[in-house]
Coordinates of C-alpha atoms and ligand atoms in Angstrom, one line a residue:
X1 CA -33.2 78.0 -15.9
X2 CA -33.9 74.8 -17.5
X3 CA -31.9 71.4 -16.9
X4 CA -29.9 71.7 -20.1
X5 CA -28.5 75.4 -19.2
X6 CA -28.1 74.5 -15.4
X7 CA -25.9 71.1 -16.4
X8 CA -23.6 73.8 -18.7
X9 CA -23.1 76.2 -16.0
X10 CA -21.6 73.2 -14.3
X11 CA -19.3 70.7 -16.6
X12 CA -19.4 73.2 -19.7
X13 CA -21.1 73.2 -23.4
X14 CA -18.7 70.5 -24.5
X15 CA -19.7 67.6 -21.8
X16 CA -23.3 68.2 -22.1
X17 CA -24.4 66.3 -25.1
X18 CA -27.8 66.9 -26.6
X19 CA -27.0 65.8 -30.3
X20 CA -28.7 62.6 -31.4
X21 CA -25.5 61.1 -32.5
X22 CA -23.1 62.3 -29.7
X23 CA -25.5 60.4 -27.3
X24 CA -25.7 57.1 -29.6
X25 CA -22.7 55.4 -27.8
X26 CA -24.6 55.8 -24.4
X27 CA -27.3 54.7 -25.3
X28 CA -27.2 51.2 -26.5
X29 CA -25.6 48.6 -24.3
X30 CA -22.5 46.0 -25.5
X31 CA -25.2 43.1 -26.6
X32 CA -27.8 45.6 -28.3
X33 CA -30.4 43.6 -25.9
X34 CA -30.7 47.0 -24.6
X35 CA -31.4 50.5 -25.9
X36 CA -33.0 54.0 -25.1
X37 CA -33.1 57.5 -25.4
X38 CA -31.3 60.0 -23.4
X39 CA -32.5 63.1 -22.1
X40 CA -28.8 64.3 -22.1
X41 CA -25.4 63.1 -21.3
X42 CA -23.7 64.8 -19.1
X43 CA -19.8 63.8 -18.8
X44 CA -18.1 65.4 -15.3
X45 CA -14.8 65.5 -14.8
X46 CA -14.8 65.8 -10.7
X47 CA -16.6 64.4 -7.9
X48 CA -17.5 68.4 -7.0
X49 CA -19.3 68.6 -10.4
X50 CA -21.0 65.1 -10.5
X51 CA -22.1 66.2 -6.9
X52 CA -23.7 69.6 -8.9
X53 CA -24.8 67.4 -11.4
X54 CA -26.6 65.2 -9.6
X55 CA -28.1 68.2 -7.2
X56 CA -29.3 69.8 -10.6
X57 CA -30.9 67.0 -11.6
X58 CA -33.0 66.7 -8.3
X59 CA -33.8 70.0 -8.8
X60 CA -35.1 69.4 -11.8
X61 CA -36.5 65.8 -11.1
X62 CA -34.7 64.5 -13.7
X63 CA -34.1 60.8 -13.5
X64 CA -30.4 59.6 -13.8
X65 CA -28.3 56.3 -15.0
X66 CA -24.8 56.5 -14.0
X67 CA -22.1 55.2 -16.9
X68 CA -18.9 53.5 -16.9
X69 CA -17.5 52.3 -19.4
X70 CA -21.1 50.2 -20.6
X71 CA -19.2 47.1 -20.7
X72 CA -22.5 45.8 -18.3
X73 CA -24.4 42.7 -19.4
X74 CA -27.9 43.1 -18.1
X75 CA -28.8 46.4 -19.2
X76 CA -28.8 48.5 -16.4
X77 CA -26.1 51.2 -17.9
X78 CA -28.3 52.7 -20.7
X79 CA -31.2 54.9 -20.5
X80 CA -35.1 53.1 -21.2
X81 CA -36.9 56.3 -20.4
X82 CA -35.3 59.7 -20.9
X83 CA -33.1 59.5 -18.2
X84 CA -29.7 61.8 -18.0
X85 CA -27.0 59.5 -18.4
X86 CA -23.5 60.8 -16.0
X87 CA -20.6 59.2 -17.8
X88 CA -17.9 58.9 -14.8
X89 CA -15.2 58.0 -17.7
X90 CA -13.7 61.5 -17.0
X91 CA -12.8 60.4 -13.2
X92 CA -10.2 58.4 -14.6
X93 CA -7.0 60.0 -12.1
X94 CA -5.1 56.7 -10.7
X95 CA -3.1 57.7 -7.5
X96 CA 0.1 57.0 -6.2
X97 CA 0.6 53.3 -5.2
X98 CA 0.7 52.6 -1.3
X99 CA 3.0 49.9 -0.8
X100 CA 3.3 49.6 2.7
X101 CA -0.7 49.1 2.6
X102 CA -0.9 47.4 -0.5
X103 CA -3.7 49.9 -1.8
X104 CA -4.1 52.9 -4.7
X105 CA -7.1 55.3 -4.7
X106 CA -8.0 55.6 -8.5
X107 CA -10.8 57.6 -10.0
X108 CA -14.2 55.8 -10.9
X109 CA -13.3 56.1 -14.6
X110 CA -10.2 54.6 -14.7
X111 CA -10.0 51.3 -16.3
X112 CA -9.4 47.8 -15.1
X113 CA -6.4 47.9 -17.0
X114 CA -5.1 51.4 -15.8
X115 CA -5.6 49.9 -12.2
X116 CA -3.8 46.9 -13.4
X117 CA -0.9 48.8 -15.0
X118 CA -0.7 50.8 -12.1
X119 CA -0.7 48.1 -9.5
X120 CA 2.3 46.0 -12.1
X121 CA 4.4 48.9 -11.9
X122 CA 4.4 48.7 -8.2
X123 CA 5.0 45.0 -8.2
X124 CA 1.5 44.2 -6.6
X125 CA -1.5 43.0 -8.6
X126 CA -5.3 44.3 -8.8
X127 CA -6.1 40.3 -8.2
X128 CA -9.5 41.3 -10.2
X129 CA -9.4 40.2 -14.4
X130 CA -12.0 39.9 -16.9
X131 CA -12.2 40.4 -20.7
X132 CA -13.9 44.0 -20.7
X133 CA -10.6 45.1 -18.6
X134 CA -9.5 48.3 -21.3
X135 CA -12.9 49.3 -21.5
X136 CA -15.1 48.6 -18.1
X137 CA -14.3 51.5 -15.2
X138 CA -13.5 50.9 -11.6
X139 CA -16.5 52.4 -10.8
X140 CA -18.5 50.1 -12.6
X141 CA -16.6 47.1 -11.7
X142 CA -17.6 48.0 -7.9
X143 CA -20.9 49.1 -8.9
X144 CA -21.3 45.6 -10.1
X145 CA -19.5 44.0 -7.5
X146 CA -17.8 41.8 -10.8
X147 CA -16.0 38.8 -10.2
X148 CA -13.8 37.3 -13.4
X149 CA -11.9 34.3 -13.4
X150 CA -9.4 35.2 -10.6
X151 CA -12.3 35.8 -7.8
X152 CA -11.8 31.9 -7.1
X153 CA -8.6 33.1 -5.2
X154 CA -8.8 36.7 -4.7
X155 CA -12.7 37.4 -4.1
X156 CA -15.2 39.2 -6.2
X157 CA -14.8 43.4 -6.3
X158 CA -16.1 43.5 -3.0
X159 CA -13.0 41.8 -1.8
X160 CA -10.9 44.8 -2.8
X161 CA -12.6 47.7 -1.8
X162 CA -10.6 49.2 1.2
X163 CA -13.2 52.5 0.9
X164 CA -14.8 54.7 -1.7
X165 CA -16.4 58.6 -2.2
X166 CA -19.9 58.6 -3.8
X167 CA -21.6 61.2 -4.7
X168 CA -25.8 60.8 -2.8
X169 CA -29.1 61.1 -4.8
X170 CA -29.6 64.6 -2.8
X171 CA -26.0 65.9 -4.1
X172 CA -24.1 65.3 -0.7
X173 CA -21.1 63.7 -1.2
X174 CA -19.8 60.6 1.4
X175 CA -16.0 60.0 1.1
X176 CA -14.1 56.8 3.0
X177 CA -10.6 57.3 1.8
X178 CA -8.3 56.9 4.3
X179 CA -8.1 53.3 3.7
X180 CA -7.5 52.4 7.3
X181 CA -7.3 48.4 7.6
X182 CA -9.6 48.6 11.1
X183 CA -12.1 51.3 11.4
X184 CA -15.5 49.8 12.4
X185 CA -17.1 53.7 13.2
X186 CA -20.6 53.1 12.5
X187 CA -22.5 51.6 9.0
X188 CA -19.9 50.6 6.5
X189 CA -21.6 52.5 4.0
X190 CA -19.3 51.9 1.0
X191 CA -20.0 48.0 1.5
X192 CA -23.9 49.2 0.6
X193 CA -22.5 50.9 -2.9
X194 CA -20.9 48.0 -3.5
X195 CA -23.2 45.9 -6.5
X196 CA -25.5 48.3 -5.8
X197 CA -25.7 48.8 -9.4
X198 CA -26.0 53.0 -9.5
X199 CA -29.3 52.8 -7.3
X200 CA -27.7 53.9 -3.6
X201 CA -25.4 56.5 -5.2
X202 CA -22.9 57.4 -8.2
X203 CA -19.3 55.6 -7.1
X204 CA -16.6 59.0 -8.0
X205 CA -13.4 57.3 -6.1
X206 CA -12.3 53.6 -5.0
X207 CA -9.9 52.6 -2.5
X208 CA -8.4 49.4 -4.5
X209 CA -6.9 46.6 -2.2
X210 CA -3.9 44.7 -3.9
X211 CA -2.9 41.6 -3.9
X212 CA 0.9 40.4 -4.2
X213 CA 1.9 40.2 -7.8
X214 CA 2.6 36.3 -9.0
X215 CA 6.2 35.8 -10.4
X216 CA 5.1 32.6 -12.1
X217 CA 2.1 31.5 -14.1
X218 CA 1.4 28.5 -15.8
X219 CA -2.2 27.3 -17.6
X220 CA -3.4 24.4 -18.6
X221 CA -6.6 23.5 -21.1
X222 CA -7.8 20.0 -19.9
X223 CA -10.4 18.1 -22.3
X224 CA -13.3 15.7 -20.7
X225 CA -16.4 13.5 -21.3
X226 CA -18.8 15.5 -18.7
X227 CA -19.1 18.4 -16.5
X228 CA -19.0 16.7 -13.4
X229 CA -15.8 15.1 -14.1
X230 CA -14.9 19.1 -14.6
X231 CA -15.5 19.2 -10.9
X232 CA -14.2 16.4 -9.8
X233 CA -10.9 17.9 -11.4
X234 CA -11.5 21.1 -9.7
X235 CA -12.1 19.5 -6.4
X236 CA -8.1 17.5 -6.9
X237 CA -7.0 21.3 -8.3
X238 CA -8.4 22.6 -4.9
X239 CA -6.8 20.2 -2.3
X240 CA -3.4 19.7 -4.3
X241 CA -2.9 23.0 -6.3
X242 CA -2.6 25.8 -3.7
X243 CA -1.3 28.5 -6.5
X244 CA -4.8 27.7 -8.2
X245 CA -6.2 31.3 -9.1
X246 CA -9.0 30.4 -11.6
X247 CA -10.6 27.3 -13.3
X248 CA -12.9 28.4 -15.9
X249 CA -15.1 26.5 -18.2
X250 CA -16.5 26.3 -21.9
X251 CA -18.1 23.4 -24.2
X252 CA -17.3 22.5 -27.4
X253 CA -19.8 24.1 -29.1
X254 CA -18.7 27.4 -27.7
X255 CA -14.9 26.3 -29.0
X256 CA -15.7 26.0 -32.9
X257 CA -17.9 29.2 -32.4
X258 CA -14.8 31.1 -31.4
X259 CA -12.5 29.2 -33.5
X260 CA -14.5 30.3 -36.6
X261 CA -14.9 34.2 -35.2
X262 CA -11.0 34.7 -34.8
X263 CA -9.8 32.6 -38.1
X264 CA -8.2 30.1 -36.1
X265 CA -7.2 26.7 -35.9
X266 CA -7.7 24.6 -33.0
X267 CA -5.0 24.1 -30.6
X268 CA -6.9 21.1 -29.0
X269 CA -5.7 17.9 -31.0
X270 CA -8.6 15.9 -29.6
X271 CA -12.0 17.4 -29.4
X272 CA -14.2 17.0 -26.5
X273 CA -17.4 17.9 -25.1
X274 CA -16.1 20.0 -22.2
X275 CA -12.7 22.1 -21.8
X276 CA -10.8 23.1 -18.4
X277 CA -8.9 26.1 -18.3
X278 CA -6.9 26.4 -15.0
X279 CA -4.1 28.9 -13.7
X280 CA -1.8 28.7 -11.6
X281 CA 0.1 31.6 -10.0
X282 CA 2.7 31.8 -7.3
X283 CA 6.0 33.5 -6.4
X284 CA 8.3 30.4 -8.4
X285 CA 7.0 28.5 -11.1
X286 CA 4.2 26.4 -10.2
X287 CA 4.2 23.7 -12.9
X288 CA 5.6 20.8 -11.1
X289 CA 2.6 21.6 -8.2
X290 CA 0.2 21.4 -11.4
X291 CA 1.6 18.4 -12.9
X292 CA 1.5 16.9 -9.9
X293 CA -2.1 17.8 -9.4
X294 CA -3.2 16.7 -13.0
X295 CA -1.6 13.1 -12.7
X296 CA -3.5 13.0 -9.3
X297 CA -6.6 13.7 -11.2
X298 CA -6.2 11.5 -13.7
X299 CA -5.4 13.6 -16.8
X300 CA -3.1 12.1 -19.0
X301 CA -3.5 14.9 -22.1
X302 CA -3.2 18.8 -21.5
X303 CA -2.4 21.7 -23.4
X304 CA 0.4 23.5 -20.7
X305 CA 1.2 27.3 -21.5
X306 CA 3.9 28.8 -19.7
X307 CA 4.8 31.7 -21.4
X308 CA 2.4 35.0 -22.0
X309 CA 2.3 34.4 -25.0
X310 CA 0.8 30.6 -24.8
X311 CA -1.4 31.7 -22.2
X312 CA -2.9 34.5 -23.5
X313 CA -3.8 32.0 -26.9
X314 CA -5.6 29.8 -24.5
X315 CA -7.3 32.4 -22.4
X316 CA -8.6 34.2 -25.9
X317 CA -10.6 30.6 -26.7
X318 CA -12.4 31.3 -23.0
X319 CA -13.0 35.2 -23.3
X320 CA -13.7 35.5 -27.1
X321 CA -17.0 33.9 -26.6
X322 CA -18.3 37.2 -25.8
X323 CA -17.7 38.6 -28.8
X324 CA -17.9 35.5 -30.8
X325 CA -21.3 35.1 -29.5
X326 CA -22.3 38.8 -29.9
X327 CA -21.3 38.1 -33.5
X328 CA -23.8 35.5 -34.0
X329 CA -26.6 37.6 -33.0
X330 CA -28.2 39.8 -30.2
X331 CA -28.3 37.0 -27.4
X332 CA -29.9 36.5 -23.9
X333 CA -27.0 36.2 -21.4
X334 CA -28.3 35.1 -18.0
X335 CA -25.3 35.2 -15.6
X336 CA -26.0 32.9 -12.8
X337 CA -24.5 30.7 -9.4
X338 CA -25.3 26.8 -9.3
X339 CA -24.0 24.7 -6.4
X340 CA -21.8 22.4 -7.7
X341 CA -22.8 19.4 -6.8
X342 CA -26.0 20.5 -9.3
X343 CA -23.9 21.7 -12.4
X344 CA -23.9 18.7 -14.2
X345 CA -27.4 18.0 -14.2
X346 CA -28.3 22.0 -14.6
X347 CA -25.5 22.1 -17.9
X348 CA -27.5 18.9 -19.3
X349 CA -31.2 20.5 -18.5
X350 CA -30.7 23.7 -19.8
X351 CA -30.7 23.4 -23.7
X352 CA -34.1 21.8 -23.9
X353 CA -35.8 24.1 -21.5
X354 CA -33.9 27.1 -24.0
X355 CA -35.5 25.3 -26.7
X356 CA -38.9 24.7 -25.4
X357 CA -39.1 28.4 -24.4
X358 CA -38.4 29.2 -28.0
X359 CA -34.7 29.6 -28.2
X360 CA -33.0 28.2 -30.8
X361 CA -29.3 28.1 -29.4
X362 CA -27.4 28.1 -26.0
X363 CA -24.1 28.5 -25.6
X364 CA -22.8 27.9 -21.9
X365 CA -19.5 28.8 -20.5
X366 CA -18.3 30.3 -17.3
X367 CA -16.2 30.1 -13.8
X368 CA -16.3 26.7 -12.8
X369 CA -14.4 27.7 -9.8
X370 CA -17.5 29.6 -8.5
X371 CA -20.0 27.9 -9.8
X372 CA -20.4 30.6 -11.9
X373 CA -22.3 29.7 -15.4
X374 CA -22.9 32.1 -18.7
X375 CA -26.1 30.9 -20.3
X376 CA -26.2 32.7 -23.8
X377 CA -29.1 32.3 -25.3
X378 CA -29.5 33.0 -29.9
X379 CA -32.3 33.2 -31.8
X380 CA -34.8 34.6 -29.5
X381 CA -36.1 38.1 -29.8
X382 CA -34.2 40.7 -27.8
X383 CA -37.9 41.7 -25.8
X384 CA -39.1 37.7 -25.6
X385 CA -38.6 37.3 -21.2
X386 CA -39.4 33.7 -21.7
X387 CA -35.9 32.6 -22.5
X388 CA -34.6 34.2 -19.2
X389 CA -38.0 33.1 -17.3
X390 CA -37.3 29.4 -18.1
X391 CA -33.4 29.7 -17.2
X392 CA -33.6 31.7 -14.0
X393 CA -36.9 29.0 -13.0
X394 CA -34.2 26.4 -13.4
X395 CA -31.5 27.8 -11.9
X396 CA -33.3 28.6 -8.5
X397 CA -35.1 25.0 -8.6
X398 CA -30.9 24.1 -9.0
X399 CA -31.0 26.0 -5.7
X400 CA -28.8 28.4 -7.4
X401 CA -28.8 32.4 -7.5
X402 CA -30.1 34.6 -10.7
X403 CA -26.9 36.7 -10.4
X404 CA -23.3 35.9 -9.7
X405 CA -21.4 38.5 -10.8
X406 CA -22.8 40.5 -13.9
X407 CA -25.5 42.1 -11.6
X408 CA -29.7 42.3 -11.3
X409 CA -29.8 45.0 -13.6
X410 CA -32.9 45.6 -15.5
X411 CA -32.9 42.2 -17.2
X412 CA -33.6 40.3 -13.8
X413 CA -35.2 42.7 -11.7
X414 CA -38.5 40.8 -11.8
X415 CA -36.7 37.8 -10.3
X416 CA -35.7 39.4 -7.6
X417 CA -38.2 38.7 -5.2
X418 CA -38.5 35.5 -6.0
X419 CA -34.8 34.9 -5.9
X420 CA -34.7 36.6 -2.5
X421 CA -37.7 36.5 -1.0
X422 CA -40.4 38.8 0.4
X423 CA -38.7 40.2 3.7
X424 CA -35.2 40.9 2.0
X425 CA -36.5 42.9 -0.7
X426 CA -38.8 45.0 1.4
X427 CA -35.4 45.8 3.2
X428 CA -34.0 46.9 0.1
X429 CA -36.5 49.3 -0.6
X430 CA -36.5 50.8 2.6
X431 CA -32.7 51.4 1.8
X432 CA -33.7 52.7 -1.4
X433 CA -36.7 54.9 0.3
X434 CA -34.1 56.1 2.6
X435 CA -31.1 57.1 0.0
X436 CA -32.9 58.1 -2.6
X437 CA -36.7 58.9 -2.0
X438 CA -37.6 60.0 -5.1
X439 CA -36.0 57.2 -6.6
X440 CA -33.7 59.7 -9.2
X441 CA -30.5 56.9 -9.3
X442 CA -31.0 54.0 -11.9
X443 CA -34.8 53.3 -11.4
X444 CA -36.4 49.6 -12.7
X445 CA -32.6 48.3 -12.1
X446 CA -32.3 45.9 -9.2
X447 CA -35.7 46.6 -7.7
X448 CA -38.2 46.4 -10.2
X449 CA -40.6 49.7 -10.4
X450 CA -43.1 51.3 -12.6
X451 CA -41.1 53.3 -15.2
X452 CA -41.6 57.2 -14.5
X453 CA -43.6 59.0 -16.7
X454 CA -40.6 60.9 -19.0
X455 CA -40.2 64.7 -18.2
X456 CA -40.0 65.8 -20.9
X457 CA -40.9 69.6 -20.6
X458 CA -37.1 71.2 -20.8
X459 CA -34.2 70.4 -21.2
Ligands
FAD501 P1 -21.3 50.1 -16.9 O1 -21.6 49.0 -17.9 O2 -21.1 51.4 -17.5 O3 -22.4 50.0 -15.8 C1 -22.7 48.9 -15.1 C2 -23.6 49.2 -14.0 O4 -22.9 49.9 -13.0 C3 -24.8 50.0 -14.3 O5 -25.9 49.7 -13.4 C4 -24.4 51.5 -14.0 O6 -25.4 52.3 -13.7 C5 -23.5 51.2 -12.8 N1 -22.4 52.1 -12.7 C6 -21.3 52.3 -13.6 N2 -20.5 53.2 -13.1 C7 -20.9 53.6 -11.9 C8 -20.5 54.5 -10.9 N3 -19.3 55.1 -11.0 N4 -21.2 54.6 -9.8 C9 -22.4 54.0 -9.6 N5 -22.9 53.1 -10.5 C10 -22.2 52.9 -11.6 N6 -18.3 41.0 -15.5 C11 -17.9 40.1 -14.5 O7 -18.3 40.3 -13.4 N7 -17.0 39.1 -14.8 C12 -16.5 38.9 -16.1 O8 -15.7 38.0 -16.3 C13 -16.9 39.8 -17.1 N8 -16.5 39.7 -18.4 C14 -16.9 40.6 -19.3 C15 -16.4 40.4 -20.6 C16 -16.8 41.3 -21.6 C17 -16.2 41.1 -23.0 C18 -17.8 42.2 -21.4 C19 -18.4 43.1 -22.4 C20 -18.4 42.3 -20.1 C21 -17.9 41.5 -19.1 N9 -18.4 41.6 -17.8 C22 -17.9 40.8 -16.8 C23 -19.5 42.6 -17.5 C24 -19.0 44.0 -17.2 O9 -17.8 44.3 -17.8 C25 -18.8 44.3 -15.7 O10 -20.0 44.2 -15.1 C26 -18.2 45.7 -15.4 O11 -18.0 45.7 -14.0 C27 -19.0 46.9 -15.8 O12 -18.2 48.0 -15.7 P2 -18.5 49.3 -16.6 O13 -17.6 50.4 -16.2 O14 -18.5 49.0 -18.1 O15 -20.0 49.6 -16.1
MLT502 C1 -17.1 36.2 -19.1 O1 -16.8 35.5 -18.1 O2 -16.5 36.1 -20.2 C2 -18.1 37.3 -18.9 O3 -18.7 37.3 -17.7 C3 -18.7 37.8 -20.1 C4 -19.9 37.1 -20.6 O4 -20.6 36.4 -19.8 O5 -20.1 37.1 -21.8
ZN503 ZN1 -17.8 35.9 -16.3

């Protein structure tokens, strides 16, 4: 039987999609960097089926790229060469909250804001946030390991995973469930899955650690001269702010872009080159502890939101660069780590070294907090690798890392040994030899590889 037939004997003629423009949506990512062909896309709707999926496709030798919600930024969640793409949105079951642990077990499909919702109603908190939250899946956030602006206090995906069920490249299926606080029995195989980007296996459950849910939040947008007075006020936020859950950045730049994308007039009354937006949440209201921090630091003008409303205005000037860059154009966006005693000087370096690799604008923005900065990158074409050459050169001469939170992907997998070193990634593959031998899950993501001649015979 060919792959096609096999694949509807297991998920059923309507969740195997072979028509051109069924597939389109899977097969260009959210930038349109990124686009390929798919063999098929299959959608489950159970771990036992993704497990027959996947078992299929070995059979077949049919390479696969596992799907969540292709919210991913550096291209890994769309086919390049004829692979079978596994949607996991199907999965999307969110269980019963456990209070007394402070965990849920929700399916790989469900969103980040179904985990959210679900974790609110329970009066606990998924402690994980981002601007792709009604679209991106569980499953990809782990596979990712993505951070957001809240990791500053709560920890990047990682942090939260109490266990998972994956389904192997060979079909088996591995499930750590029980969400036991100590159980050290041998490997902590789910920790591998974790950013491991759909190349170790296909994430089908997670084991979601809460956090307690914050009575109170206040934010505050803070305007200044440089970045590293930014981090001097981060470093005062730190010490005298304990509620401090996130400190994000953006430039002004990257303000009127977004202003002029959503229609709207600026809230900031004076203008500046750089913009802090820190939150503060704790059981009661934490505005005089952030007050108290800001006169410490020396600000004497702030926009303060205490209400949803009000903070969701100023959070919207941070996350709608996304779109308000995607809007501009198809950009480069190179997700990386600098320390941050090196993010002035990297912030002030990276424009001309943009420019001199033949981009023509750079839009930086990001999570102070961690370090954590979003070089975008317009006006270069989507297949020109010198833009990203020239910024991830920079960033590890900054003694930074190519990837804090977004993932390798495709778009950095040639850094990867560079960024790592020799021995590390020679560990990896032997993981990857060891998992997956024929290298079916994801291949060129994370470690680089020859592209596999397409099968192309059935199916
Ligand atoms: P996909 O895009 O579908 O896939 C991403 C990767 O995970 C691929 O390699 C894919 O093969 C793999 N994968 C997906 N599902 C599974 C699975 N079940 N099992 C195994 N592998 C799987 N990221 C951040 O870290 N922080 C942010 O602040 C942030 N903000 C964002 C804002 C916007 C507007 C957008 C568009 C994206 C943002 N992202 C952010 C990036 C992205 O949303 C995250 O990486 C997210 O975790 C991807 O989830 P997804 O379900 O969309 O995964
Ligand atoms: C963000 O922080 O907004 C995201 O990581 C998305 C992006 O980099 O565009
Ligand atoms: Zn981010």
């Amino acid at each position: 039987m060919d792959l096609e037939h096999a694949l509807i004997e297991v998920v059923g003629a309507r969740h195997v999609l072979s028509d051109a423009e069924l597939r389109a949506p899977y097969e260009r990512d959210y930038t349109g960097r990124y686009r390929g062909q798919a063999r098929l896309v299959i959608r489950p709707g159970d771990t036992a089926e993704v497990a027959e999926v996947v078992a299929a496709c070995a059979a077949h030798d049919a390479a696969i790229v596992p799907q969540g919600g292709n919210t991913g930024l550096v291209g890994a969640s769309v086919p390049r060469n004829h692979e079978v793409v596994i949607s996991l949105r199907r999965l999307s079951e969110i269980g019963e909250v456990d209070s007394a642990v402070g965990q849920v077990a929700v399916g790989a499909g469900s969103t980040l804001a179904g985990l959210q919702d679900a974790a609110r109603a329970a009066h606990l908190d998924a402690g994980l946030d981002f601007g792709a939250r009604d679209s991106c899946t569980v499953g990809g956030v782990v596979a990712c390991d993505a951070g957001g602006a809240r990791a500053l206090r709560h920890g990047t995906a990682r942090a939260h995973v109490a266990g998972l069920e994956a389904v192997l490249a060979d079909g088996s299926v591995i499930s750590r469930l029980s969400g036991l606080t100590k159980d050290n029995a041998g490997y902590d195989l789910p920790a591998l899955l974790v950013g491991s980007e759909g190349t170790l296996g296909i994430i089908t459950r997670v084991r979601w650690r809460l956090v307690p849910a914050a009575r109170s939040r206040v934010a505050v947008l803070v305007g200044l001269a440089t970045a590293s007075e930014a981090a001097e006020l981060l470093a005062t936020l730190r010490a005298q702010a304990p509620s401090l859950e996130s400190c994000d950045f953006f430039l002004d730049d990257g303000l009127a872009l977004v202003l002029e994308h959503q229609r709207r007039e600026s809230p900031v009354r004076t203008r500046t080159p750089v913009y802090v937006l820190a939150e503060c949440a704790a059981q009661s209201d934490p505005t005089d502890e952030l007050a108290a921090a800001l006169e410490a630091a020396g600000v004497e003008d702030a926009l303060v939101a205490d209400d949803t409303t009000s903070r969701e205005g100023l959070w919207k000037l941070r996350e709608g660069h996304t779109d308000a860059i995607n809007a501009a154009g198809t950009p480069h966006k190179l997700d990386v780590g600098i320390p941050l005693d090196q993010l002035d000087r990297f912030l002030d370096a990276v424009p001309d070294v943009v420019r001199r690799a033949g981009g023509q604008r750079t839009i930086l923005f990001g999570h102070l907090g961690d370090g954590n900065v979003h070089v975008n990158v317009l006006g270069a074409a989507p297949e020109d690798e010198r833009i990203d050459d020239a910024v991830l050169e920079l960033t590890l001469d900054s003694g930074g890392t190519i990837s804090a939170e977004h993932g390798v992907g495709v778009e950095k997998a040639r850094w990867l040994e560079r960024a790592r070193g020799t021995a590390e990634v020679a560990a990896m593959r032997a993981l990857k030899d060891a998992l997956d031998p024929d290298h079916l899950l994801n291949p060129g993501a994370v470690l680089p590889e020859e592209i596999r001649s397409a099968s192309t015979s059935e199916g």
